[in-house]
Short mmCIF file of C-alpha atoms and ligand atoms in Angstrom, two decimals:
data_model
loop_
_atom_site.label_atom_id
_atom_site.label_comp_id
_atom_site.label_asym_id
_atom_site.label_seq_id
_atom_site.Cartn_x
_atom_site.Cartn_y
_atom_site.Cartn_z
CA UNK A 650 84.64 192.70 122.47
CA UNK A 651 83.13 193.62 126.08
CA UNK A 652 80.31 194.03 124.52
CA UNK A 653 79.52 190.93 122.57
CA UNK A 654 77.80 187.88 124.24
CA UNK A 655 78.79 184.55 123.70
CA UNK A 656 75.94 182.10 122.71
CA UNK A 657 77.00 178.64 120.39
CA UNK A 658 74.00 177.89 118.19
CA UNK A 659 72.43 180.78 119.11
CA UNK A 660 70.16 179.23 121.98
CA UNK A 661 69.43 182.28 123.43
CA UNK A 662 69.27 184.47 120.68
CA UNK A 663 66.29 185.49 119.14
CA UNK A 664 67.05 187.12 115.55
CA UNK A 665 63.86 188.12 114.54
CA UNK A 666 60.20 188.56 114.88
CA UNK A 667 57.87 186.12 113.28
CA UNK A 668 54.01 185.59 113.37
CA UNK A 669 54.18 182.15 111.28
CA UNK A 670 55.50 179.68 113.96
CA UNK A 671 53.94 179.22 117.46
CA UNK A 672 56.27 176.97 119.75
CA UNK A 673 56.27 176.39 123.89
CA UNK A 674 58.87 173.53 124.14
CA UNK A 675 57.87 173.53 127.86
CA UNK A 676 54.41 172.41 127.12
CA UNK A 677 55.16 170.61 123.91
CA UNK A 678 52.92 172.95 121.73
CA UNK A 679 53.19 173.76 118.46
CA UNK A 680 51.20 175.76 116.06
CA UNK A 681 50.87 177.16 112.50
CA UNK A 682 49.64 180.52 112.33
CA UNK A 683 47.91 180.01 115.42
CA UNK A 684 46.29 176.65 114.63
CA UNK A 685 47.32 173.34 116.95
CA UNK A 686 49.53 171.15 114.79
CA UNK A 687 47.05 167.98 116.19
CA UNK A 688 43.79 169.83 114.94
CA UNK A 689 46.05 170.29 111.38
CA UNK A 690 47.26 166.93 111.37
CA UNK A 691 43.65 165.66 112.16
CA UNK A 692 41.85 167.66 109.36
CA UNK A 693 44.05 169.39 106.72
CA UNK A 694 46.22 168.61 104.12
CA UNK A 695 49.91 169.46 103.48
CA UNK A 696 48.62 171.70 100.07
CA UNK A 697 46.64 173.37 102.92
CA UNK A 698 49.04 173.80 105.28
CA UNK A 699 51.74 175.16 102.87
CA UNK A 700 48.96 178.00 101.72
CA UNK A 701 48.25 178.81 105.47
CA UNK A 702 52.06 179.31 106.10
CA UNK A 703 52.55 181.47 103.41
CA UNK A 704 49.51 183.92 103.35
CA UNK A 705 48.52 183.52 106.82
CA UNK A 706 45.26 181.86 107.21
CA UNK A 707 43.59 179.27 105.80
CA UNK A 708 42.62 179.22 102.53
CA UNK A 709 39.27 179.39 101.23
CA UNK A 710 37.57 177.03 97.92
CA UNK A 711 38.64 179.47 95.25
CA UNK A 712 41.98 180.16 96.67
CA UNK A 713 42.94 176.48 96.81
CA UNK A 714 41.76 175.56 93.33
CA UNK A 715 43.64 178.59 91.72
CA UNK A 716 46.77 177.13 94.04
CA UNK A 717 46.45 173.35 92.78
CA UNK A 718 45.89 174.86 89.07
CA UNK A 719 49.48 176.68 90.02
CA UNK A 720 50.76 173.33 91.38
CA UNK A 721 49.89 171.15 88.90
CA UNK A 722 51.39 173.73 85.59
CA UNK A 723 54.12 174.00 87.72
CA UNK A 724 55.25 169.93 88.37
CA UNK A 725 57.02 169.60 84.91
CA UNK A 726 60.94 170.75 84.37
CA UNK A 727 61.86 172.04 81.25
CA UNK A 728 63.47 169.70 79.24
CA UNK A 729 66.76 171.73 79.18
CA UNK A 730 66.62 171.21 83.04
CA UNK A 731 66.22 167.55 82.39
CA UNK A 732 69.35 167.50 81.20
CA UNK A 733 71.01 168.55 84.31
CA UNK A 734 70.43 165.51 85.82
CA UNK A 735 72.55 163.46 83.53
CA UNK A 736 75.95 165.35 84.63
CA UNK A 737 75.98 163.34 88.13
CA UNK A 738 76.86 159.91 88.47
CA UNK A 739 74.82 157.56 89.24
CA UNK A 740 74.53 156.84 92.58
CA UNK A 741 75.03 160.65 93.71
CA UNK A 742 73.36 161.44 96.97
CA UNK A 743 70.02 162.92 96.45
CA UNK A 744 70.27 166.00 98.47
CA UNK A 745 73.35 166.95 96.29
CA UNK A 746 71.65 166.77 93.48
CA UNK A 747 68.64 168.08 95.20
CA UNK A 748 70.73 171.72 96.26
CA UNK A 749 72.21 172.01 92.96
CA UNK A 750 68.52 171.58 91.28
CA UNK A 751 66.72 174.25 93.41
CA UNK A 752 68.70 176.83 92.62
CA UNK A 753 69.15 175.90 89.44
CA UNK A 754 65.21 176.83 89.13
CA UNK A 755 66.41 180.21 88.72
CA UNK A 756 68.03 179.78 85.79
CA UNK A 757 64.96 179.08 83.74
CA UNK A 758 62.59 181.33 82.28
CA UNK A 759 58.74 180.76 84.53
CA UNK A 760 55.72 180.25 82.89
CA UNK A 761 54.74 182.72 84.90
CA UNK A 762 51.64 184.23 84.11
CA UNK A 763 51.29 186.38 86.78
CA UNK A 764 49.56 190.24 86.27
CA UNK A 765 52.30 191.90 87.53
CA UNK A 766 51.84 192.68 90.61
CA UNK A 767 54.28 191.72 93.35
CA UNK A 768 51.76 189.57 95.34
CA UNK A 769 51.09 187.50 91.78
CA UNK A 770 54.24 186.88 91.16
CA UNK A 771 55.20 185.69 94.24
CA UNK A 772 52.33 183.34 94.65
CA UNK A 773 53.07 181.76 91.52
CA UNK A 774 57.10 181.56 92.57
CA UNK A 775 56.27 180.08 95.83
CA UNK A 776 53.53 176.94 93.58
CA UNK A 777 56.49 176.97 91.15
CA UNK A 778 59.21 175.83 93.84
CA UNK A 779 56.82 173.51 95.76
CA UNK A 780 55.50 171.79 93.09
CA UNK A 781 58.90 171.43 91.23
CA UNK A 782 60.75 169.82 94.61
CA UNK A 783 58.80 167.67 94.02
CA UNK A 784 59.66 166.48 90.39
CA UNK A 785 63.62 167.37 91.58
CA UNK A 786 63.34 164.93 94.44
CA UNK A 787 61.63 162.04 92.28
CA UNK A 788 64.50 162.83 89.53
CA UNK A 789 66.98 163.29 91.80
CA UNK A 790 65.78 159.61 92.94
CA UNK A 791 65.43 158.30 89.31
CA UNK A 792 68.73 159.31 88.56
CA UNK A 793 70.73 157.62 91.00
CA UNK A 794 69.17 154.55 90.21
CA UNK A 795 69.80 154.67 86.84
CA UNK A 796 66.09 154.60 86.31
CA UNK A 797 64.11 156.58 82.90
CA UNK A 798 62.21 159.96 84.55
CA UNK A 799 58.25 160.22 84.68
CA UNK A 800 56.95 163.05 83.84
CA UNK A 801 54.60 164.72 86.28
CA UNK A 802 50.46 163.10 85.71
CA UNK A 803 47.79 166.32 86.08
CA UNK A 804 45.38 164.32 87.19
CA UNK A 805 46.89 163.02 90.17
CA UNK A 806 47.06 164.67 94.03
CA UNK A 807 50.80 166.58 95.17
CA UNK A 808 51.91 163.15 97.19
CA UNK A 809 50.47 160.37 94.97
CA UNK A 810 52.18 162.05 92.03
CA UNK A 811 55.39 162.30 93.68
CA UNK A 812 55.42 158.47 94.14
CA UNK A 813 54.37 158.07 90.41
CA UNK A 814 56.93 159.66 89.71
CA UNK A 815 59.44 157.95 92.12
CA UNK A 816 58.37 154.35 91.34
CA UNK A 817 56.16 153.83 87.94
CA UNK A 818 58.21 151.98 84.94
CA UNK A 819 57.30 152.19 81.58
CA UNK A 820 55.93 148.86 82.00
CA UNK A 821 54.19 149.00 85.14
CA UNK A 822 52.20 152.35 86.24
CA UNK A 823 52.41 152.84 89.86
CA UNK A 824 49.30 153.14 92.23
CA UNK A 825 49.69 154.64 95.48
CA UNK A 826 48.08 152.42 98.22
CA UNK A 827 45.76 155.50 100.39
CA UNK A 828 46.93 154.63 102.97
CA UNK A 829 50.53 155.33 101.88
CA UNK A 830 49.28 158.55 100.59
CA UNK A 831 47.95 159.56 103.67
CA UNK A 832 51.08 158.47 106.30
CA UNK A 833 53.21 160.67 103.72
CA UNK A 834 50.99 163.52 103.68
CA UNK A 835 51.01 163.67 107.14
CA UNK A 836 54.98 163.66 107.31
CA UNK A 837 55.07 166.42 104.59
CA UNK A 838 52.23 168.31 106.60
CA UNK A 839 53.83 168.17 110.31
CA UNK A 840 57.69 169.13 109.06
CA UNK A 841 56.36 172.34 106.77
CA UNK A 842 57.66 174.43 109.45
CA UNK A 843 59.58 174.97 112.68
CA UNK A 844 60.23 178.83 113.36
CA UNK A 845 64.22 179.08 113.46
CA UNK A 846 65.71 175.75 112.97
CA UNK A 847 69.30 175.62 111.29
CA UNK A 848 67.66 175.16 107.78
CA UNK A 849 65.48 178.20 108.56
CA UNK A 850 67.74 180.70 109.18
CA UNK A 851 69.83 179.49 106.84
CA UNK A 852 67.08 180.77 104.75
CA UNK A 853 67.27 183.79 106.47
CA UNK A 854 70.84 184.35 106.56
CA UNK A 855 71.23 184.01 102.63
CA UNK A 856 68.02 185.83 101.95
CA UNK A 857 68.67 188.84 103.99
CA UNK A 858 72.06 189.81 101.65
CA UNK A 859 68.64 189.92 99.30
CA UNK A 860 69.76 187.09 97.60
CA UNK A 861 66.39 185.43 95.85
CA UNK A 862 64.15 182.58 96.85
CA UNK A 863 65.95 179.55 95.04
CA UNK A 864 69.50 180.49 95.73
CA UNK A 865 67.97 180.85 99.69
CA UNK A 866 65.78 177.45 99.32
CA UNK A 867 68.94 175.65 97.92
CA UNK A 868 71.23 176.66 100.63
CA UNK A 869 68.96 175.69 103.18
CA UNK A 870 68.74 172.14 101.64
CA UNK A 871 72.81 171.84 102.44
CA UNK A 872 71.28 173.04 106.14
CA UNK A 873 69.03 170.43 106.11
CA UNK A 874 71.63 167.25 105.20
CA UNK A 875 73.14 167.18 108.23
CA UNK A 876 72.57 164.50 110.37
CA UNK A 877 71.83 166.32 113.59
CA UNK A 878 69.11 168.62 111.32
CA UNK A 879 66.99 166.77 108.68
CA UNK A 880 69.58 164.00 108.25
CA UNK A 881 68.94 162.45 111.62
CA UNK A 882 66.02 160.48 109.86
CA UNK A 883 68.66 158.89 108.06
CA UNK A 884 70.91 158.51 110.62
CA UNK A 885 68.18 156.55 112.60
CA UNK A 886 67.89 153.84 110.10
CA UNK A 887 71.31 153.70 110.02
CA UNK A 888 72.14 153.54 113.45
CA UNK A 889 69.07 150.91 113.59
CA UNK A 890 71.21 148.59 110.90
CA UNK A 891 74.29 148.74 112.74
CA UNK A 892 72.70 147.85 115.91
CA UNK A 893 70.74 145.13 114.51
CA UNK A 894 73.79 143.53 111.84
CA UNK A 895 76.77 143.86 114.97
CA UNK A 896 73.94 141.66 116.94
CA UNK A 897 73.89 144.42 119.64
CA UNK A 898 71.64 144.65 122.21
CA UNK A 899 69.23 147.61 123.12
CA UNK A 900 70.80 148.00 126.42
CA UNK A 901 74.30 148.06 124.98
CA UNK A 902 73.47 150.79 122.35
CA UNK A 903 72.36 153.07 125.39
CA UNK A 904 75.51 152.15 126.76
CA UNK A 905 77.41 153.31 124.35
CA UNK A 906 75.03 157.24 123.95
CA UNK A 907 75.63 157.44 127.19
CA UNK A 908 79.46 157.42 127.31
CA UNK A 909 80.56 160.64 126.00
CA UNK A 910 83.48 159.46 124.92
CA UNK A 911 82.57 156.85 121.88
CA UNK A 912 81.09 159.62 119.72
CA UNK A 913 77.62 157.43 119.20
CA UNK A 914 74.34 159.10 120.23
CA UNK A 915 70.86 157.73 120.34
CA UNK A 916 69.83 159.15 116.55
CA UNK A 917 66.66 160.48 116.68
CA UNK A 918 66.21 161.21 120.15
CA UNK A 919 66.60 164.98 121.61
CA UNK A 920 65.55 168.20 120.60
CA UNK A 921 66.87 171.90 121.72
CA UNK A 922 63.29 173.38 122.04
CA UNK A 923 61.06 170.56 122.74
CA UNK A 924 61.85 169.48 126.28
CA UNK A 925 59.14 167.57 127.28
CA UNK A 926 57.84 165.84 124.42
CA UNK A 927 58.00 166.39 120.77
CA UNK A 928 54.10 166.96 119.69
CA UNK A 929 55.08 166.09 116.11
CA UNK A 930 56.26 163.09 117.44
CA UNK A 931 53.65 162.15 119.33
CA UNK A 932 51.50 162.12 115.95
CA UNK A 933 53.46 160.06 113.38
CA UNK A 934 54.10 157.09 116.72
CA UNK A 935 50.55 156.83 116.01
CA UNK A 936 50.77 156.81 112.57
CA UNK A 937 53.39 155.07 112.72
CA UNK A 938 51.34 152.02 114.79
CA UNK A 939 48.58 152.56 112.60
CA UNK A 940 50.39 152.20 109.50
CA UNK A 941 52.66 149.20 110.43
CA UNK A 942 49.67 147.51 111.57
CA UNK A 943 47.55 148.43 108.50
CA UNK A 944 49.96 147.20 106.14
CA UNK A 945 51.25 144.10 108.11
CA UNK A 946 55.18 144.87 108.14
CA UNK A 947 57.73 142.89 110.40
CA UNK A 948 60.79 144.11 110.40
CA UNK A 949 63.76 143.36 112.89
CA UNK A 950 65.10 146.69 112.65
CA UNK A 951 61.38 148.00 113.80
CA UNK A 952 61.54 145.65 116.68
CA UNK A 953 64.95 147.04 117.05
CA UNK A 954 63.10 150.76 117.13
CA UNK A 955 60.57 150.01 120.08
CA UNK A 956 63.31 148.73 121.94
CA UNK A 957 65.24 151.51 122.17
CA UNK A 958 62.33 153.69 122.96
CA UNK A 959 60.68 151.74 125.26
CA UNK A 960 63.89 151.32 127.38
CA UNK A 961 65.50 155.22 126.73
CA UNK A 962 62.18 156.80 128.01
CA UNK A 963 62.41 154.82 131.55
CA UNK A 964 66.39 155.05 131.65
CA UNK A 965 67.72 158.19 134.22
CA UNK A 966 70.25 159.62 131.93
CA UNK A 967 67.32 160.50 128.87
CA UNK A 968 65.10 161.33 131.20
CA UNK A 969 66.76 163.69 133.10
CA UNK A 970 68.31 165.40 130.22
CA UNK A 971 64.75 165.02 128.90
CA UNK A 972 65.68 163.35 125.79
CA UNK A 973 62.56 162.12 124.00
CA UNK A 974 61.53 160.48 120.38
CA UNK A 975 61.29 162.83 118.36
CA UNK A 976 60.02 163.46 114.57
CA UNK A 977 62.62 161.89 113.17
CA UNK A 978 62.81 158.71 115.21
CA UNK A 979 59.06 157.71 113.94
CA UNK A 980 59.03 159.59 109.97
CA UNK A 981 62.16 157.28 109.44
CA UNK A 982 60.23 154.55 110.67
CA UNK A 983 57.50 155.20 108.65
CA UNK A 984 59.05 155.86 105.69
CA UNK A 985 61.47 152.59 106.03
CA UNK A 986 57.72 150.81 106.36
CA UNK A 987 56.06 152.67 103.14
CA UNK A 988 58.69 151.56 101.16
CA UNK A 989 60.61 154.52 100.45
CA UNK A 990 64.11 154.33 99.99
CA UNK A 991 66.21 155.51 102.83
CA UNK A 992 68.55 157.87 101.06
CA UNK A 993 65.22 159.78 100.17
CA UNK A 994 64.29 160.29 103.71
CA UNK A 995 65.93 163.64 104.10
CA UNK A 996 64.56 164.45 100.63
CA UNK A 997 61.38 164.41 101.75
CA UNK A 998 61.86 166.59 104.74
CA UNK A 999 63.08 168.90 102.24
CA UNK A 1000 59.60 168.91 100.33
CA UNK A 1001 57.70 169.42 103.63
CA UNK A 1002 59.77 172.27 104.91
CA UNK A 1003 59.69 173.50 101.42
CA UNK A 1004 56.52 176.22 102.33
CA UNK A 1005 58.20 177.01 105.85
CA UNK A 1006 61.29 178.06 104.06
CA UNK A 1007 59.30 180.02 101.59
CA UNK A 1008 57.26 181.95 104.33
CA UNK A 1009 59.65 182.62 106.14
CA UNK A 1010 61.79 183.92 102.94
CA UNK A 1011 58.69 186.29 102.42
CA UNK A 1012 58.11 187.54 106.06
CA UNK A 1013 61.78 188.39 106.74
CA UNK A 1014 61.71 190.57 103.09
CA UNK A 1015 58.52 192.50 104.28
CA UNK A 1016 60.02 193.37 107.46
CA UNK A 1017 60.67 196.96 107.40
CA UNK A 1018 63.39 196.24 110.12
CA UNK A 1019 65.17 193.42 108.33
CA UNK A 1020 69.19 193.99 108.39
CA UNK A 1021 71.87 191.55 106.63
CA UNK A 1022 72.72 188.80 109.16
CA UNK A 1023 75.88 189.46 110.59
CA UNK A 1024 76.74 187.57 113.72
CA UNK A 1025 79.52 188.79 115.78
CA UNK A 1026 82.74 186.93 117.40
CA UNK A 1027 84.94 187.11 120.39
CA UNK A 1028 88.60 186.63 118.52
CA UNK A 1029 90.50 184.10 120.44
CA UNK A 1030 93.71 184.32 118.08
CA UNK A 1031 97.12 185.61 118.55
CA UNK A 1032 97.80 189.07 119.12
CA UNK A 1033 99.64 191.39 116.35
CA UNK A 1034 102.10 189.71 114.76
CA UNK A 1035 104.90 190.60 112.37
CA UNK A 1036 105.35 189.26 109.13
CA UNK A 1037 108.33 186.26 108.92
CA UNK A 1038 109.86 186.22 104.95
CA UNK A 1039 109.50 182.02 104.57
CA UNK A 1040 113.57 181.68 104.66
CA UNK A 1041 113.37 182.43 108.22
CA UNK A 1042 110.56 180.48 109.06
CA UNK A 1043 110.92 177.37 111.15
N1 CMC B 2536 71.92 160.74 122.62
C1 CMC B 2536 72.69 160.81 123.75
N2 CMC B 2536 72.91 161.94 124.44
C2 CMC B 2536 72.35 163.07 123.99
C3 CMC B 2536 71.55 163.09 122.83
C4 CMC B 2536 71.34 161.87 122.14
N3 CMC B 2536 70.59 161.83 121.04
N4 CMC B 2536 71.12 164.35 122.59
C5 CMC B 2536 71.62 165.11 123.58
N5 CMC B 2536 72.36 164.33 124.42
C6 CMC B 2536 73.02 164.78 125.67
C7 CMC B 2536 74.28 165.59 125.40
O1 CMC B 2536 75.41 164.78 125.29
C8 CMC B 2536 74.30 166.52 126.58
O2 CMC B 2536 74.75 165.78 127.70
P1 CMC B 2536 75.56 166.52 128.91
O3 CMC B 2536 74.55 167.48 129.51
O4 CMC B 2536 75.95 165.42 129.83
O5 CMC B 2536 76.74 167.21 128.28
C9 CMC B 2536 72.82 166.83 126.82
O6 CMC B 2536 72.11 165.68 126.32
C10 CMC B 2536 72.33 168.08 126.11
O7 CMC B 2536 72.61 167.96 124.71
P2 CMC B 2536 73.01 169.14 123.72
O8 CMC B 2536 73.93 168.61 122.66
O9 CMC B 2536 73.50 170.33 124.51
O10 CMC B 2536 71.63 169.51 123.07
P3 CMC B 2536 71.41 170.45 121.80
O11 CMC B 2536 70.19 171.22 122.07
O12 CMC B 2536 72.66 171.18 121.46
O13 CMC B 2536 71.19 169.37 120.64
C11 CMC B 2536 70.18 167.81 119.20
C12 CMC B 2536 69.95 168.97 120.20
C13 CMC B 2536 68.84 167.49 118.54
C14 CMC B 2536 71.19 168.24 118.10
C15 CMC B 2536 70.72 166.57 119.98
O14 CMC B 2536 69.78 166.16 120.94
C16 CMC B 2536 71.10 165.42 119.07
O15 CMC B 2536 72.24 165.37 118.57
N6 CMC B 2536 70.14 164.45 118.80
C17 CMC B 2536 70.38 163.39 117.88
C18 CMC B 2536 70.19 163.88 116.45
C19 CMC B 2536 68.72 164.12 116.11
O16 CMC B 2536 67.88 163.28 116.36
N7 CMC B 2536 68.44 165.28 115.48
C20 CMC B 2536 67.10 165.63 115.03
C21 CMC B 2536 66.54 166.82 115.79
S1 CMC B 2536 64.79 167.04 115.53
C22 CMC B 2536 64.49 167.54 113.95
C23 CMC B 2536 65.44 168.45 113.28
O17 CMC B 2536 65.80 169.51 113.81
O18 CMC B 2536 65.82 168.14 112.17
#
């Protein structure tokens, strides 16, 4: 074991090679495929951005209509898939149901209409999985509510037919405000990727025993739950509720994140790589003023929000452990403000990250170089030990 270094969560460790993913937590820079997130954020589109990911630069007018044609004969499930959705009780947590869905993709035949070759296919696997997230996560939604599904509506963009499918009733078709349409896009766009988080190597790690692109997609969205990964949007809002129903103050809450002892950290604050700012985050507060502004919300646990930030990024112990905002802290926000329900927050981290996972899936099975991941251990338990029979044990 003289040999093995010791490194929890991998902090040090880089385990592969990747051109997709540009970050300098330093500086606070981050970049797809070479492009700056803000000029992305400024003038793309999440459709865009998941292309761009995947085959490397940006795509041009025939390549994004034959994607969006992909997209949009992807959206609906087969109605045998429907049917999965009724085994879970109402009331199931969305990302459960979300898991079990994606790889459950697998299990149904494509309507693939691909020539063949391996580059076809795979294009039309990768629209396939990120346009049907997106009917999953709407279902997924739909059936823990106890609500009828929607089917998919071609003539609608990737975001404003996610919320028709989230929130129209049979009796009442749902139009997206634009503005809601664009704050969402923006969250998709800004979380599709973030070289190796947990949920990407999770990716990784299942996809290098060559297992395929659903089973790998699924497991990352168990990756992804947790709430100090994707579930910290969650755990924001939550951690806003309690502070606001226990009528405790700002100052008190820091109190208690800085005391090592009572378990309770500021949610949404803190990132291993980004140690200056979070770049992402510095978009969506923004957006996120923008937005609240535009659509006129006042909300205590909002008011809760700035207070917290405003008093964390003056306060010695965040600052010198340069612990900032970061995505999470303003998407949850957002969402909370756009009306989407909070037990869909993570949900829709899972849709944005959905072409990150995918490239990623891709690069690591054209890497001539790729080997199963197999992490080592230093064994801390007893030495060799003889077998008791259980009348002699104590
Ligand atoms: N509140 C209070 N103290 C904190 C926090 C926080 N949110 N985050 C880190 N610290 C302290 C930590 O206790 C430690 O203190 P000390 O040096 O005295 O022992 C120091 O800061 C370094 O923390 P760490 O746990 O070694 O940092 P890490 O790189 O292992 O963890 C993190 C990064 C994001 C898991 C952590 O900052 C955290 O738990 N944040 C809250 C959860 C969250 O917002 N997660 C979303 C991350 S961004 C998007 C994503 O990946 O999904």
């Amino acid at each position: 074991t003289g040999l093995i270094t010791l490194d929890p969560g991998y902090g040090n460790t880089g385990a592969c090679t990747s051109a997709i993913t540009f970050i300098d937590g330093e500086k606070g820079i981050l970049r797809y495929r070479g492009y700056p997130i803000e000029q992305l954020a400024k003038s793309s589109s999440f459709i865009e951005v998941a292309w761009l990911l995947i085959f490397g630069k940006l795509p041009n007018q025939a390549e994004l209509d034959v994607f969006r044609e992909r997209l949009t004969r992807n959206a609906p499930l087969h109605e045998s898939f429907k049917h999965h959705f009724e085994g879970f009780l109402v009331d199931s947590p969305p990302m459960a149901i979300l898991s079990a869905m994606v790889n459950t993709i697998a299990c149904f035949p494509s309507q693939n209409e691909c020539d063949g070759s391996d580059e076809e296919c795979f294009a039309e696997d990768a629209a396939r999985l990120i346009s049907k997230v997106r009917t999953i996560a709407a279902y997924s939604y739909r059936r823990a509510m106890g609500l009828p599904f929607n089917y998919p509506d071609p003539k609608l963009s990737y975001v404003a037919n996610f919320l028709h499918m989230m929130f129209s009733m049979p009796y009442d078709q749902h139009v997206a405000d634009p503005e809601v349409v664009d704050a969402l896009n923006l969250i998709l766009l800004l979380h599709a990727d973030h070289e190796q988080n947990c949920s990407t190597s999770t990716v990784r790690t299942v996809g290098s025993s060559q297992a395929n692109l659903y089973a790998s997609c699924a497991a990352a969205v168990g990756a992804l739950w947790g709430p100090l990964h994707g579930g910290a949007n969650v755990a924001v809002l939550e951690m806003l509720e309690k502070i606001h129903k226990g009528g405790i103050s700002a100052a008190d809450a820091l109190k208690l994140a800085k005391d090592h002892t009572s378990g309770f950290r500021l949610m949404g604050f803190g990132h291993r790589v980004y140690k200056n700012f979070d770049p992402r985050a510095k978009i969506l507060k923004q957006s996120a003023d923008k937005v609240l502004a535009q659509l006129g919300v006042k909300d205590p646990l909002l008011d809760v929000a700035r207070q917290l930030e405003e008093m964390a990024l003056k306060d010695s112990y965040f600052v010198e452990r340069k612990l900032y905002p970061n995505v999470d802290f303003y998407s949850g926000i957002i969402m909370r403000a756009i009306g989407i329900p909070t037990n869909m927050f993570t949900v829709l981290f899972a849709i944005g990250r959905m072409p990150g996972w995918i490239a990623q899936w891709r690069e690591q099975n054209e890497d001539p170089k790729r080997r199963i991941a197999r992490p080592r251990q230093i064994y801390t338990g007893p030495n060799v030990t003889d077998y008791v029979p259980i009348e002699q044990r104590k």
